[in-house]
Amino acid sequence: MTKLSDTQRILLAAACQRADGSVLPFHASIKRGGGITKAIAGLVRQALVVERETTDQVAVHRTDGDLRFGVFITAAGMAAIGVSAEDENASEAASAQLPEIIDVEKAPTKIATVLTLLARKDGVPVTELMTATGWLPHTIRAAITGLRKKGHSIQRIKRDGMTCYRIFGVA
């Protein structure tokens, strides 16, 4: 069983939906940069995609002089996400394999989570902020310092022998 990241699954599923099997152009949920090169390199290493010459300008991944190369899914790549190469409904099966896309505009950021917890009347202990964000204590304190620099009034209080923080005013 091949272990794939979410990015790799999206790339493979999107490639299955195209007649030529090209990984490019990227699905709308994939942002250029931030690990996409590593994801493609991992797929090439596992032989789930193959690099080959292309004339389609949209499918170009890299150029070498006058030659243009694209990245295309292989039968092993289709099998890795549960799509049969002979399947006529490969595009439907591939779209079912796409992970649910979280709307970034509606998804709460970690700092938004911190602000929500700080808005409690009795404050919030650092340990609870750590659990909610996955950050270490020094990162929590740095985030609180950053919020103070942005104009938020944050008070440090003691509650049951624990240090708690609460917000009084918003910038």
PDB file of C-alpha atoms in Angstrom:
ATOM      1  CA  MET A   1       0.000   0.000   0.000  1.00  0.00           C
ATOM      2  CA  THR A   2       1.454   3.314  -1.065  1.00  0.00           C
ATOM      3  CA  LYS A   3       1.276   6.085   1.506  1.00  0.00           C
ATOM      4  CA  LEU A   4       0.312   9.381  -0.128  1.00  0.00           C
ATOM      5  CA  SER A   5      -0.067  12.892   1.214  1.00  0.00           C
ATOM      6  CA  ASP A   6      -3.279  14.829   0.598  1.00  0.00           C
ATOM      7  CA  THR A   7      -1.470  16.926  -2.004  1.00  0.00           C
ATOM      8  CA  GLN A   8      -0.319  13.814  -3.849  1.00  0.00           C
ATOM      9  CA  ARG A   9      -3.841  12.360  -3.785  1.00  0.00           C
ATOM     10  CA  ILE A  10      -5.264  15.572  -5.221  1.00  0.00           C
ATOM     11  CA  LEU A  11      -2.625  15.618  -7.967  1.00  0.00           C
ATOM     12  CA  LEU A  12      -3.327  12.005  -8.938  1.00  0.00           C
ATOM     13  CA  ALA A  13      -7.108  12.371  -8.804  1.00  0.00           C
ATOM     14  CA  ALA A  14      -6.990  15.511 -10.949  1.00  0.00           C
ATOM     15  CA  ALA A  15      -4.723  13.737 -13.470  1.00  0.00           C
ATOM     16  CA  CYS A  16      -7.224  10.875 -13.726  1.00  0.00           C
ATOM     17  CA  GLN A  17      -9.916  13.351 -14.719  1.00  0.00           C
ATOM     18  CA  ARG A  18      -7.946  14.546 -17.741  1.00  0.00           C
ATOM     19  CA  ALA A  19      -7.960  12.696 -21.052  1.00  0.00           C
ATOM     20  CA  ASP A  20      -4.168  12.919 -21.375  1.00  0.00           C
ATOM     21  CA  GLY A  21      -3.514  12.088 -17.693  1.00  0.00           C
ATOM     22  CA  SER A  22      -1.515  15.273 -17.085  1.00  0.00           C
ATOM     23  CA  VAL A  23      -0.903  16.367 -13.511  1.00  0.00           C
ATOM     24  CA  LEU A  24      -0.836  19.966 -14.735  1.00  0.00           C
ATOM     25  CA  PRO A  25      -2.604  22.359 -14.453  1.00  0.00           C
ATOM     26  CA  PHE A  26      -2.950  21.965 -10.712  1.00  0.00           C
ATOM     27  CA  HIS A  27      -6.304  21.546  -9.025  1.00  0.00           C
ATOM     28  CA  ALA A  28      -7.712  24.832  -7.653  1.00  0.00           C
ATOM     29  CA  SER A  29      -7.012  23.761  -4.058  1.00  0.00           C
ATOM     30  CA  ILE A  30      -3.270  23.391  -4.746  1.00  0.00           C
ATOM     31  CA  LYS A  31      -1.185  26.521  -4.330  1.00  0.00           C
ATOM     32  CA  ARG A  32       2.121  26.803  -6.208  1.00  0.00           C
ATOM     33  CA  GLY A  33       5.205  26.586  -4.037  1.00  0.00           C
ATOM     34  CA  GLY A  34       4.902  25.207  -0.527  1.00  0.00           C
ATOM     35  CA  GLY A  35       5.785  21.561  -1.085  1.00  0.00           C
ATOM     36  CA  ILE A  36       4.314  20.943  -4.532  1.00  0.00           C
ATOM     37  CA  THR A  37       7.775  20.205  -5.952  1.00  0.00           C
ATOM     38  CA  LYS A  38       8.411  17.627  -3.218  1.00  0.00           C
ATOM     39  CA  ALA A  39       5.003  16.060  -3.798  1.00  0.00           C
ATOM     40  CA  ILE A  40       5.673  15.632  -7.526  1.00  0.00           C
ATOM     41  CA  ALA A  41       9.206  14.355  -6.893  1.00  0.00           C
ATOM     42  CA  GLY A  42       7.807  11.753  -4.492  1.00  0.00           C
ATOM     43  CA  LEU A  43       5.265  10.622  -7.071  1.00  0.00           C
ATOM     44  CA  VAL A  44       7.999  10.305  -9.729  1.00  0.00           C
ATOM     45  CA  ARG A  45      10.207   8.342  -7.297  1.00  0.00           C
ATOM     46  CA  GLN A  46       7.362   5.911  -6.613  1.00  0.00           C
ATOM     47  CA  ALA A  47       6.638   5.617 -10.388  1.00  0.00           C
ATOM     48  CA  LEU A  48       3.073   6.845  -9.863  1.00  0.00           C
ATOM     49  CA  VAL A  49       3.680   9.573 -12.425  1.00  0.00           C
ATOM     50  CA  VAL A  50       6.151   9.739 -15.272  1.00  0.00           C
ATOM     51  CA  GLU A  51       7.849  12.688 -16.902  1.00  0.00           C
ATOM     52  CA  ARG A  52       7.587  12.733 -20.694  1.00  0.00           C
ATOM     53  CA  GLU A  53       7.824  15.138 -23.584  1.00  0.00           C
ATOM     54  CA  THR A  54       4.717  17.184 -24.360  1.00  0.00           C
ATOM     55  CA  THR A  55       3.566  19.809 -26.835  1.00  0.00           C
ATOM     56  CA  ASP A  56       0.657  20.994 -24.682  1.00  0.00           C
ATOM     57  CA  GLN A  57       1.745  24.324 -23.196  1.00  0.00           C
ATOM     58  CA  VAL A  58      -0.573  23.950 -20.198  1.00  0.00           C
ATOM     59  CA  ALA A  59       0.930  20.571 -19.236  1.00  0.00           C
ATOM     60  CA  VAL A  60       4.584  21.739 -19.212  1.00  0.00           C
ATOM     61  CA  HIS A  61       6.327  21.019 -15.913  1.00  0.00           C
ATOM     62  CA  ARG A  62       9.884  21.850 -16.989  1.00  0.00           C
ATOM     63  CA  THR A  63      11.843  22.728 -20.099  1.00  0.00           C
ATOM     64  CA  ASP A  64      15.246  21.563 -21.250  1.00  0.00           C
ATOM     65  CA  GLY A  65      16.351  23.716 -24.163  1.00  0.00           C
ATOM     66  CA  ASP A  66      13.679  23.314 -26.831  1.00  0.00           C
ATOM     67  CA  LEU A  67      12.149  20.249 -25.190  1.00  0.00           C
ATOM     68  CA  ARG A  68       9.126  20.571 -22.906  1.00  0.00           C
ATOM     69  CA  PHE A  69       8.347  17.931 -20.330  1.00  0.00           C
ATOM     70  CA  GLY A  70       5.104  17.272 -18.525  1.00  0.00           C
ATOM     71  CA  VAL A  71       4.164  14.955 -15.661  1.00  0.00           C
ATOM     72  CA  PHE A  72       1.580  12.263 -16.449  1.00  0.00           C
ATOM     73  CA  ILE A  73      -0.115   9.645 -14.291  1.00  0.00           C
ATOM     74  CA  THR A  74       0.755   5.958 -14.748  1.00  0.00           C
ATOM     75  CA  ALA A  75      -1.390   2.878 -14.251  1.00  0.00           C
ATOM     76  CA  ALA A  76       0.321   2.440 -10.869  1.00  0.00           C
ATOM     77  CA  GLY A  77      -0.706   5.991  -9.978  1.00  0.00           C
ATOM     78  CA  MET A  78      -4.312   5.224 -10.853  1.00  0.00           C
ATOM     79  CA  ALA A  79      -4.186   2.043  -8.806  1.00  0.00           C
ATOM     80  CA  ALA A  80      -2.735   3.958  -5.843  1.00  0.00           C
ATOM     81  CA  ILE A  81      -5.954   5.972  -5.550  1.00  0.00           C
ATOM     82  CA  GLY A  82      -8.219   3.048  -6.422  1.00  0.00           C
ATOM     83  CA  VAL A  83      -8.935   3.822 -10.076  1.00  0.00           C
ATOM     84  CA  SER A  84      -8.645   1.107 -12.697  1.00  0.00           C
ATOM     85  CA  ALA A  85      -6.822   2.077 -15.915  1.00  0.00           C
ATOM     86  CA  GLU A  86      -9.503   0.300 -17.999  1.00  0.00           C
ATOM     87  CA  ASP A  87     -12.352   1.907 -16.093  1.00  0.00           C
ATOM     88  CA  GLU A  88     -14.501   4.047 -18.400  1.00  0.00           C
ATOM     89  CA  ASN A  89     -15.710   6.003 -15.404  1.00  0.00           C
ATOM     90  CA  ALA A  90     -12.181   6.803 -14.231  1.00  0.00           C
ATOM     91  CA  SER A  91     -12.910  10.510 -13.993  1.00  0.00           C
ATOM     92  CA  GLU A  92     -15.959   9.899 -11.791  1.00  0.00           C
ATOM     93  CA  ALA A  93     -14.018   7.546  -9.530  1.00  0.00           C
ATOM     94  CA  ALA A  94     -11.139  10.022  -9.356  1.00  0.00           C
ATOM     95  CA  SER A  95     -13.399  12.895  -8.386  1.00  0.00           C
ATOM     96  CA  ALA A  96     -14.787  10.715  -5.593  1.00  0.00           C
ATOM     97  CA  GLN A  97     -11.195  10.268  -4.362  1.00  0.00           C
ATOM     98  CA  LEU A  98     -10.527  14.015  -4.031  1.00  0.00           C
ATOM     99  CA  PRO A  99     -10.239  14.956  -0.363  1.00  0.00           C
ATOM    100  CA  GLU A 100     -12.729  17.453   0.935  1.00  0.00           C
ATOM    101  CA  ILE A 101     -11.431  20.964   0.335  1.00  0.00           C
ATOM    102  CA  ILE A 102     -11.625  23.297   3.303  1.00  0.00           C
ATOM    103  CA  ASP A 103     -12.592  26.845   2.413  1.00  0.00           C
ATOM    104  CA  VAL A 104      -9.618  28.846   3.635  1.00  0.00           C
ATOM    105  CA  GLU A 105     -11.739  31.956   4.095  1.00  0.00           C
ATOM    106  CA  LYS A 106     -14.070  30.125   6.481  1.00  0.00           C
ATOM    107  CA  ALA A 107     -11.528  27.881   8.198  1.00  0.00           C
ATOM    108  CA  PRO A 108     -10.444  29.272  11.559  1.00  0.00           C
ATOM    109  CA  THR A 109      -6.777  30.128  11.810  1.00  0.00           C
ATOM    110  CA  LYS A 110      -4.837  29.292  14.935  1.00  0.00           C
ATOM    111  CA  ILE A 111      -4.576  32.956  15.901  1.00  0.00           C
ATOM    112  CA  ALA A 112      -8.371  33.268  15.473  1.00  0.00           C
ATOM    113  CA  THR A 113      -8.735  30.296  17.806  1.00  0.00           C
ATOM    114  CA  VAL A 114      -6.437  31.999  20.317  1.00  0.00           C
ATOM    115  CA  LEU A 115      -8.484  35.223  20.112  1.00  0.00           C
ATOM    116  CA  THR A 116     -11.720  33.297  20.648  1.00  0.00           C
ATOM    117  CA  LEU A 117     -10.326  31.548  23.718  1.00  0.00           C
ATOM    118  CA  LEU A 118      -8.872  34.782  25.100  1.00  0.00           C
ATOM    119  CA  ALA A 119     -12.321  36.387  24.884  1.00  0.00           C
ATOM    120  CA  ARG A 120     -13.603  34.219  27.728  1.00  0.00           C
ATOM    121  CA  LYS A 121     -14.649  36.210  30.778  1.00  0.00           C
ATOM    122  CA  ASP A 122     -12.489  34.193  33.166  1.00  0.00           C
ATOM    123  CA  GLY A 123      -9.559  33.879  30.749  1.00  0.00           C
ATOM    124  CA  VAL A 124      -7.830  30.790  29.414  1.00  0.00           C
ATOM    125  CA  PRO A 125      -4.809  28.891  30.777  1.00  0.00           C
ATOM    126  CA  VAL A 126      -1.739  28.386  28.593  1.00  0.00           C
ATOM    127  CA  THR A 127      -2.250  24.617  28.667  1.00  0.00           C
ATOM    128  CA  GLU A 128      -5.658  24.988  27.027  1.00  0.00           C
ATOM    129  CA  LEU A 129      -4.216  27.297  24.372  1.00  0.00           C
ATOM    130  CA  MET A 130      -1.507  24.688  23.736  1.00  0.00           C
ATOM    131  CA  THR A 131      -4.115  21.961  23.269  1.00  0.00           C
ATOM    132  CA  ALA A 132      -6.248  24.076  20.927  1.00  0.00           C
ATOM    133  CA  THR A 133      -3.378  25.168  18.663  1.00  0.00           C
ATOM    134  CA  GLY A 134      -0.738  22.469  19.020  1.00  0.00           C
ATOM    135  CA  TRP A 135       1.818  25.139  19.871  1.00  0.00           C
ATOM    136  CA  LEU A 136       4.452  25.018  22.593  1.00  0.00           C
ATOM    137  CA  PRO A 137       4.272  27.477  25.547  1.00  0.00           C
ATOM    138  CA  HIS A 138       6.889  29.839  24.127  1.00  0.00           C
ATOM    139  CA  THR A 139       4.933  30.045  20.865  1.00  0.00           C
ATOM    140  CA  ILE A 140       1.739  30.866  22.775  1.00  0.00           C
ATOM    141  CA  ARG A 141       3.526  33.652  24.645  1.00  0.00           C
ATOM    142  CA  ALA A 142       4.987  34.976  21.381  1.00  0.00           C
ATOM    143  CA  ALA A 143       1.522  34.984  19.790  1.00  0.00           C
ATOM    144  CA  ILE A 144       0.140  36.900  22.773  1.00  0.00           C
ATOM    145  CA  THR A 145       3.007  39.398  22.465  1.00  0.00           C
ATOM    146  CA  GLY A 146       2.193  39.759  18.775  1.00  0.00           C
ATOM    147  CA  LEU A 147      -1.453  40.438  19.594  1.00  0.00           C
ATOM    148  CA  ARG A 148      -0.379  43.077  22.104  1.00  0.00           C
ATOM    149  CA  LYS A 149       1.778  44.737  19.442  1.00  0.00           C
ATOM    150  CA  LYS A 150      -1.275  44.832  17.180  1.00  0.00           C
ATOM    151  CA  GLY A 151      -3.134  46.800  19.859  1.00  0.00           C
ATOM    152  CA  HIS A 152      -5.078  44.140  21.753  1.00  0.00           C
ATOM    153  CA  SER A 153      -5.293  44.634  25.527  1.00  0.00           C
ATOM    154  CA  ILE A 154      -4.411  41.290  27.068  1.00  0.00           C
ATOM    155  CA  GLN A 155      -4.224  40.747  30.818  1.00  0.00           C
ATOM    156  CA  ARG A 156      -2.322  38.003  32.612  1.00  0.00           C
ATOM    157  CA  ILE A 157      -4.120  36.661  35.671  1.00  0.00           C
ATOM    158  CA  LYS A 158      -3.684  33.806  38.152  1.00  0.00           C
ATOM    159  CA  ARG A 159      -6.544  31.355  38.523  1.00  0.00           C
ATOM    160  CA  ASP A 160      -6.238  28.269  40.704  1.00  0.00           C
ATOM    161  CA  GLY A 161      -2.453  28.668  40.714  1.00  0.00           C
ATOM    162  CA  MET A 162      -2.270  28.694  36.902  1.00  0.00           C
ATOM    163  CA  THR A 163      -1.364  31.592  34.656  1.00  0.00           C
ATOM    164  CA  CYS A 164      -4.296  32.574  32.471  1.00  0.00           C
ATOM    165  CA  TYR A 165      -4.710  35.244  29.831  1.00  0.00           C
ATOM    166  CA  ARG A 166      -7.792  37.202  28.814  1.00  0.00           C
ATOM    167  CA  ILE A 167      -8.461  39.928  26.320  1.00  0.00           C
ATOM    168  CA  PHE A 168     -10.038  43.254  27.240  1.00  0.00           C
ATOM    169  CA  GLY A 169      -9.965  45.265  24.076  1.00  0.00           C
ATOM    170  CA  VAL A 170      -9.605  44.640  20.379  1.00  0.00           C
ATOM    171  CA  ALA A 171      -7.365  46.651  18.073  1.00  0.00           C
TER     172      ALA A 171
END
